[in-house]
């Protein structure tokens, strides 16, 4: 229902803006349009566009390894910096699309393990693997990586970061592991 209302509101705002463009085209002079009317139309348009953005880190407190788990596990990013639209759930680590549209997602991963553990992390869209990062244990320490992807989502699609079984990440209050996403634009058709 919420998505339908947003689509209807966006369509109405587009019609209003088109009318403004036509009016401007015929007058060719902004002085004929009161500033307050332009301000009001812009405010209506911007308020109708859904706003969705979140950013979170793994730990709210403490430090240490996360993993290994016996099965692939969704990482729960507990330290929420921003959650506009409340689409990210820190209890599950899952972002759920409330608006059909195109979204940008990014995650970072870090480990400082003693050269004996691997890190393998995947960004999942529902049950579909999208982008991933992988680090094989070696003689080095303090490895970090990040990756990003643009995804088209339907209402109800879930996006989350999955730690593959038998692998680790490390985090502390430096917030080295993060998960972020935001709506680029809604799709109304």
mmCIF file of C-alpha atoms in Angstrom:
data_model
loop_
_atom_site.group_PDB
_atom_site.id
_atom_site.type_symbol
_atom_site.label_atom_id
_atom_site.label_comp_id
_atom_site.label_asym_id
_atom_site.label_seq_id
_atom_site.Cartn_x
_atom_site.Cartn_y
_atom_site.Cartn_z
ATOM 1 C CA UNK A 1 0.000 0.000 0.000
ATOM 2 C CA UNK A 2 2.804 2.405 0.920
ATOM 3 C CA UNK A 3 4.553 1.825 -2.421
ATOM 4 C CA UNK A 4 1.290 2.452 -4.313
ATOM 5 C CA UNK A 5 0.743 5.731 -2.495
ATOM 6 C CA UNK A 6 4.309 6.781 -3.279
ATOM 7 C CA UNK A 7 3.858 5.987 -6.982
ATOM 8 C CA UNK A 8 0.626 7.959 -7.109
ATOM 9 C CA UNK A 9 2.276 10.890 -5.309
ATOM 10 C CA UNK A 10 5.294 10.806 -7.611
ATOM 11 C CA UNK A 11 3.051 10.777 -10.690
ATOM 12 C CA UNK A 12 1.102 13.755 -9.349
ATOM 13 C CA UNK A 13 4.326 15.658 -8.675
ATOM 14 C CA UNK A 14 5.632 14.874 -12.146
ATOM 15 C CA UNK A 15 2.427 16.290 -13.628
ATOM 16 C CA UNK A 16 2.803 19.435 -11.513
ATOM 17 C CA UNK A 17 6.428 19.847 -12.564
ATOM 18 C CA UNK A 18 5.510 19.301 -16.224
ATOM 19 C CA UNK A 19 2.901 22.025 -15.892
ATOM 20 C CA UNK A 20 5.568 24.310 -14.421
ATOM 21 C CA UNK A 21 7.915 23.570 -17.313
ATOM 22 C CA UNK A 22 5.161 24.319 -19.823
ATOM 23 C CA UNK A 23 4.321 27.543 -17.995
ATOM 24 C CA UNK A 24 7.982 28.543 -17.953
ATOM 25 C CA UNK A 25 8.370 27.653 -21.633
ATOM 26 C CA UNK A 26 5.505 29.944 -22.598
ATOM 27 C CA UNK A 27 6.517 32.814 -20.359
ATOM 28 C CA UNK A 28 10.301 32.381 -20.768
ATOM 29 C CA UNK A 29 10.686 34.442 -17.639
ATOM 30 C CA UNK A 30 10.823 33.204 -14.033
ATOM 31 C CA UNK A 31 9.657 36.596 -12.825
ATOM 32 C CA UNK A 32 6.148 35.690 -14.004
ATOM 33 C CA UNK A 33 6.080 32.729 -11.596
ATOM 34 C CA UNK A 34 6.069 33.684 -7.934
ATOM 35 C CA UNK A 35 9.066 32.299 -6.060
ATOM 36 C CA UNK A 36 6.798 30.904 -3.367
ATOM 37 C CA UNK A 37 4.935 28.824 -5.973
ATOM 38 C CA UNK A 38 8.195 27.372 -7.302
ATOM 39 C CA UNK A 39 9.352 26.667 -3.753
ATOM 40 C CA UNK A 40 6.062 24.935 -2.911
ATOM 41 C CA UNK A 41 6.144 22.790 -6.070
ATOM 42 C CA UNK A 42 9.740 21.762 -5.437
ATOM 43 C CA UNK A 43 8.906 20.867 -1.832
ATOM 44 C CA UNK A 44 5.911 18.767 -2.948
ATOM 45 C CA UNK A 45 8.025 16.939 -5.515
ATOM 46 C CA UNK A 46 10.888 16.219 -3.126
ATOM 47 C CA UNK A 47 8.590 15.070 -0.334
ATOM 48 C CA UNK A 48 6.933 12.550 -2.673
ATOM 49 C CA UNK A 49 10.216 10.890 -3.657
ATOM 50 C CA UNK A 50 10.903 7.988 -1.276
ATOM 51 C CA UNK A 51 14.038 8.352 0.828
ATOM 52 C CA UNK A 52 15.911 5.183 1.668
ATOM 53 C CA UNK A 53 19.487 5.074 2.989
ATOM 54 C CA UNK A 54 21.348 3.112 5.631
ATOM 55 C CA UNK A 55 24.865 2.560 6.872
ATOM 56 C CA UNK A 56 25.990 0.233 9.653
ATOM 57 C CA UNK A 57 29.108 -1.384 11.153
ATOM 58 C CA UNK A 58 29.463 -4.846 12.700
ATOM 59 C CA UNK A 59 30.156 -4.021 16.340
ATOM 60 C CA UNK A 60 28.573 -1.625 18.792
ATOM 61 C CA UNK A 61 31.234 -2.487 21.380
ATOM 62 C CA UNK A 62 34.198 -4.753 21.977
ATOM 63 C CA UNK A 63 36.555 -6.360 19.511
ATOM 64 C CA UNK A 64 37.403 -9.752 18.088
ATOM 65 C CA UNK A 65 36.777 -12.277 15.371
ATOM 66 C CA UNK A 66 33.351 -12.974 13.966
ATOM 67 C CA UNK A 67 33.167 -16.549 12.720
ATOM 68 C CA UNK A 68 33.834 -19.191 11.804
ATOM 69 C CA UNK A 69 30.309 -20.558 11.519
ATOM 70 C CA UNK A 70 29.334 -24.068 10.453
ATOM 71 C CA UNK A 71 26.991 -22.678 7.781
ATOM 72 C CA UNK A 72 26.853 -19.574 5.618
ATOM 73 C CA UNK A 73 25.618 -16.801 7.935
ATOM 74 C CA UNK A 74 24.133 -13.336 7.412
ATOM 75 C CA UNK A 75 26.307 -10.786 9.194
ATOM 76 C CA UNK A 76 24.405 -8.580 11.640
ATOM 77 C CA UNK A 77 25.705 -5.023 11.463
ATOM 78 C CA UNK A 78 24.677 -3.794 14.921
ATOM 79 C CA UNK A 79 26.121 -0.252 14.958
ATOM 80 C CA UNK A 80 23.626 1.687 12.835
ATOM 81 C CA UNK A 81 24.862 5.092 11.706
ATOM 82 C CA UNK A 82 21.901 5.911 9.469
ATOM 83 C CA UNK A 83 18.632 4.115 8.707
ATOM 84 C CA UNK A 84 16.389 6.504 6.796
ATOM 85 C CA UNK A 85 13.242 4.669 5.786
ATOM 86 C CA UNK A 86 13.889 1.907 8.374
ATOM 87 C CA UNK A 87 14.545 -0.693 5.669
ATOM 88 C CA UNK A 88 17.646 -2.138 7.369
ATOM 89 C CA UNK A 89 17.100 -4.488 10.328
ATOM 90 C CA UNK A 90 20.164 -4.685 12.629
ATOM 91 C CA UNK A 91 18.705 -7.728 14.421
ATOM 92 C CA UNK A 92 18.877 -9.800 11.241
ATOM 93 C CA UNK A 93 21.427 -7.894 9.136
ATOM 94 C CA UNK A 94 18.898 -7.790 6.297
ATOM 95 C CA UNK A 95 17.839 -4.825 4.161
ATOM 96 C CA UNK A 96 14.289 -5.212 2.818
ATOM 97 C CA UNK A 97 13.184 -3.066 -0.129
ATOM 98 C CA UNK A 98 10.000 -1.142 0.649
ATOM 99 C CA UNK A 99 10.162 0.685 -2.692
ATOM 100 C CA UNK A 100 10.618 -0.807 -6.163
ATOM 101 C CA UNK A 101 13.710 0.814 -7.616
ATOM 102 C CA UNK A 102 17.415 0.861 -8.331
ATOM 103 C CA UNK A 103 19.709 0.741 -5.288
ATOM 104 C CA UNK A 104 23.424 1.108 -4.605
ATOM 105 C CA UNK A 105 25.018 -1.235 -2.035
ATOM 106 C CA UNK A 106 28.559 -1.368 -0.673
ATOM 107 C CA UNK A 107 30.324 -3.393 1.975
ATOM 108 C CA UNK A 108 33.812 -3.489 3.436
ATOM 109 C CA UNK A 109 35.529 -6.403 5.118
ATOM 110 C CA UNK A 110 38.618 -6.627 7.303
ATOM 111 C CA UNK A 111 40.643 -9.309 9.023
ATOM 112 C CA UNK A 112 43.830 -9.146 11.032
ATOM 113 C CA UNK A 113 44.027 -12.836 11.690
ATOM 114 C CA UNK A 114 47.350 -14.588 12.167
ATOM 115 C CA UNK A 115 47.621 -15.989 8.661
ATOM 116 C CA UNK A 116 45.600 -19.136 9.372
ATOM 117 C CA UNK A 117 42.073 -18.048 8.447
ATOM 118 C CA UNK A 118 40.397 -17.153 5.195
ATOM 119 C CA UNK A 119 37.740 -14.528 4.644
ATOM 120 C CA UNK A 120 34.957 -15.025 2.115
ATOM 121 C CA UNK A 121 32.006 -12.625 2.075
ATOM 122 C CA UNK A 122 29.161 -12.338 -0.430
ATOM 123 C CA UNK A 123 26.450 -9.726 -0.971
ATOM 124 C CA UNK A 124 23.210 -11.658 -1.413
ATOM 125 C CA UNK A 125 20.009 -10.564 -3.160
ATOM 126 C CA UNK A 126 17.415 -12.942 -1.762
ATOM 127 C CA UNK A 127 19.146 -16.293 -2.472
ATOM 128 C CA UNK A 128 21.204 -14.965 -5.400
ATOM 129 C CA UNK A 129 24.921 -14.319 -5.020
ATOM 130 C CA UNK A 130 25.918 -10.902 -6.399
ATOM 131 C CA UNK A 131 29.387 -9.468 -5.652
ATOM 132 C CA UNK A 132 31.903 -10.919 -3.220
ATOM 133 C CA UNK A 133 35.343 -10.558 -1.715
ATOM 134 C CA UNK A 134 37.781 -13.242 -0.713
ATOM 135 C CA UNK A 135 41.109 -13.291 1.102
ATOM 136 C CA UNK A 136 43.266 -16.378 1.422
ATOM 137 C CA UNK A 137 45.344 -16.780 4.550
ATOM 138 C CA UNK A 138 49.024 -16.130 3.997
ATOM 139 C CA UNK A 139 52.050 -14.490 5.542
ATOM 140 C CA UNK A 140 50.394 -11.077 5.679
ATOM 141 C CA UNK A 141 48.129 -9.456 8.258
ATOM 142 C CA UNK A 142 45.488 -6.709 8.314
ATOM 143 C CA UNK A 143 43.737 -7.336 5.022
ATOM 144 C CA UNK A 144 40.867 -5.133 3.909
ATOM 145 C CA UNK A 145 38.609 -5.061 0.864
ATOM 146 C CA UNK A 146 35.434 -3.437 -0.348
ATOM 147 C CA UNK A 147 33.040 -3.919 -3.211
ATOM 148 C CA UNK A 148 29.862 -2.336 -4.495
ATOM 149 C CA UNK A 149 26.976 -3.108 -6.812
ATOM 150 C CA UNK A 150 23.870 -1.465 -8.255
ATOM 151 C CA UNK A 151 20.772 -3.682 -8.055
ATOM 152 C CA UNK A 152 17.214 -3.391 -9.285
ATOM 153 C CA UNK A 153 14.898 -4.499 -6.475
ATOM 154 C CA UNK A 154 11.227 -5.305 -6.182
ATOM 155 C CA UNK A 155 9.236 -4.549 -3.042
ATOM 156 C CA UNK A 156 10.098 -7.255 -0.492
ATOM 157 C CA UNK A 157 13.498 -8.200 -1.941
ATOM 158 C CA UNK A 158 16.151 -8.837 0.714
ATOM 159 C CA UNK A 159 19.809 -7.814 0.509
ATOM 160 C CA UNK A 160 22.391 -8.887 3.077
ATOM 161 C CA UNK A 161 26.068 -9.670 3.540
ATOM 162 C CA UNK A 162 26.828 -13.352 4.040
ATOM 163 C CA UNK A 163 29.944 -14.732 5.724
ATOM 164 C CA UNK A 164 30.712 -18.081 4.131
ATOM 165 C CA UNK A 165 31.085 -21.090 6.415
ATOM 166 C CA UNK A 166 34.489 -21.656 7.986
ATOM 167 C CA UNK A 167 35.698 -18.080 7.409
ATOM 168 C CA UNK A 168 36.287 -15.061 9.661
ATOM 169 C CA UNK A 169 36.276 -11.291 9.844
ATOM 170 C CA UNK A 170 37.668 -9.104 12.611
ATOM 171 C CA UNK A 171 36.176 -5.887 13.903
ATOM 172 C CA UNK A 172 36.525 -3.429 16.764
ATOM 173 C CA UNK A 173 35.448 0.148 17.371
ATOM 174 C CA UNK A 174 37.430 1.221 14.308
ATOM 175 C CA UNK A 175 34.339 -0.033 12.402
ATOM 176 C CA UNK A 176 36.387 -1.734 9.659
ATOM 177 C CA UNK A 177 33.439 -3.812 8.457
ATOM 178 C CA UNK A 178 30.493 -1.834 7.142
ATOM 179 C CA UNK A 179 27.379 -2.333 5.038
ATOM 180 C CA UNK A 180 25.628 0.585 3.327
ATOM 181 C CA UNK A 181 22.955 1.136 0.732
ATOM 182 C CA UNK A 182 20.603 3.720 -0.666
ATOM 183 C CA UNK A 183 17.856 4.160 -3.232
ATOM 184 C CA UNK A 184 19.161 5.798 -6.403
ATOM 185 C CA UNK A 185 15.688 6.199 -7.913
ATOM 186 C CA UNK A 186 12.279 4.542 -7.711
ATOM 187 C CA UNK A 187 10.752 2.649 -10.631
ATOM 188 C CA UNK A 188 7.075 3.408 -11.053
ATOM 189 C CA UNK A 189 6.225 1.380 -14.166
#
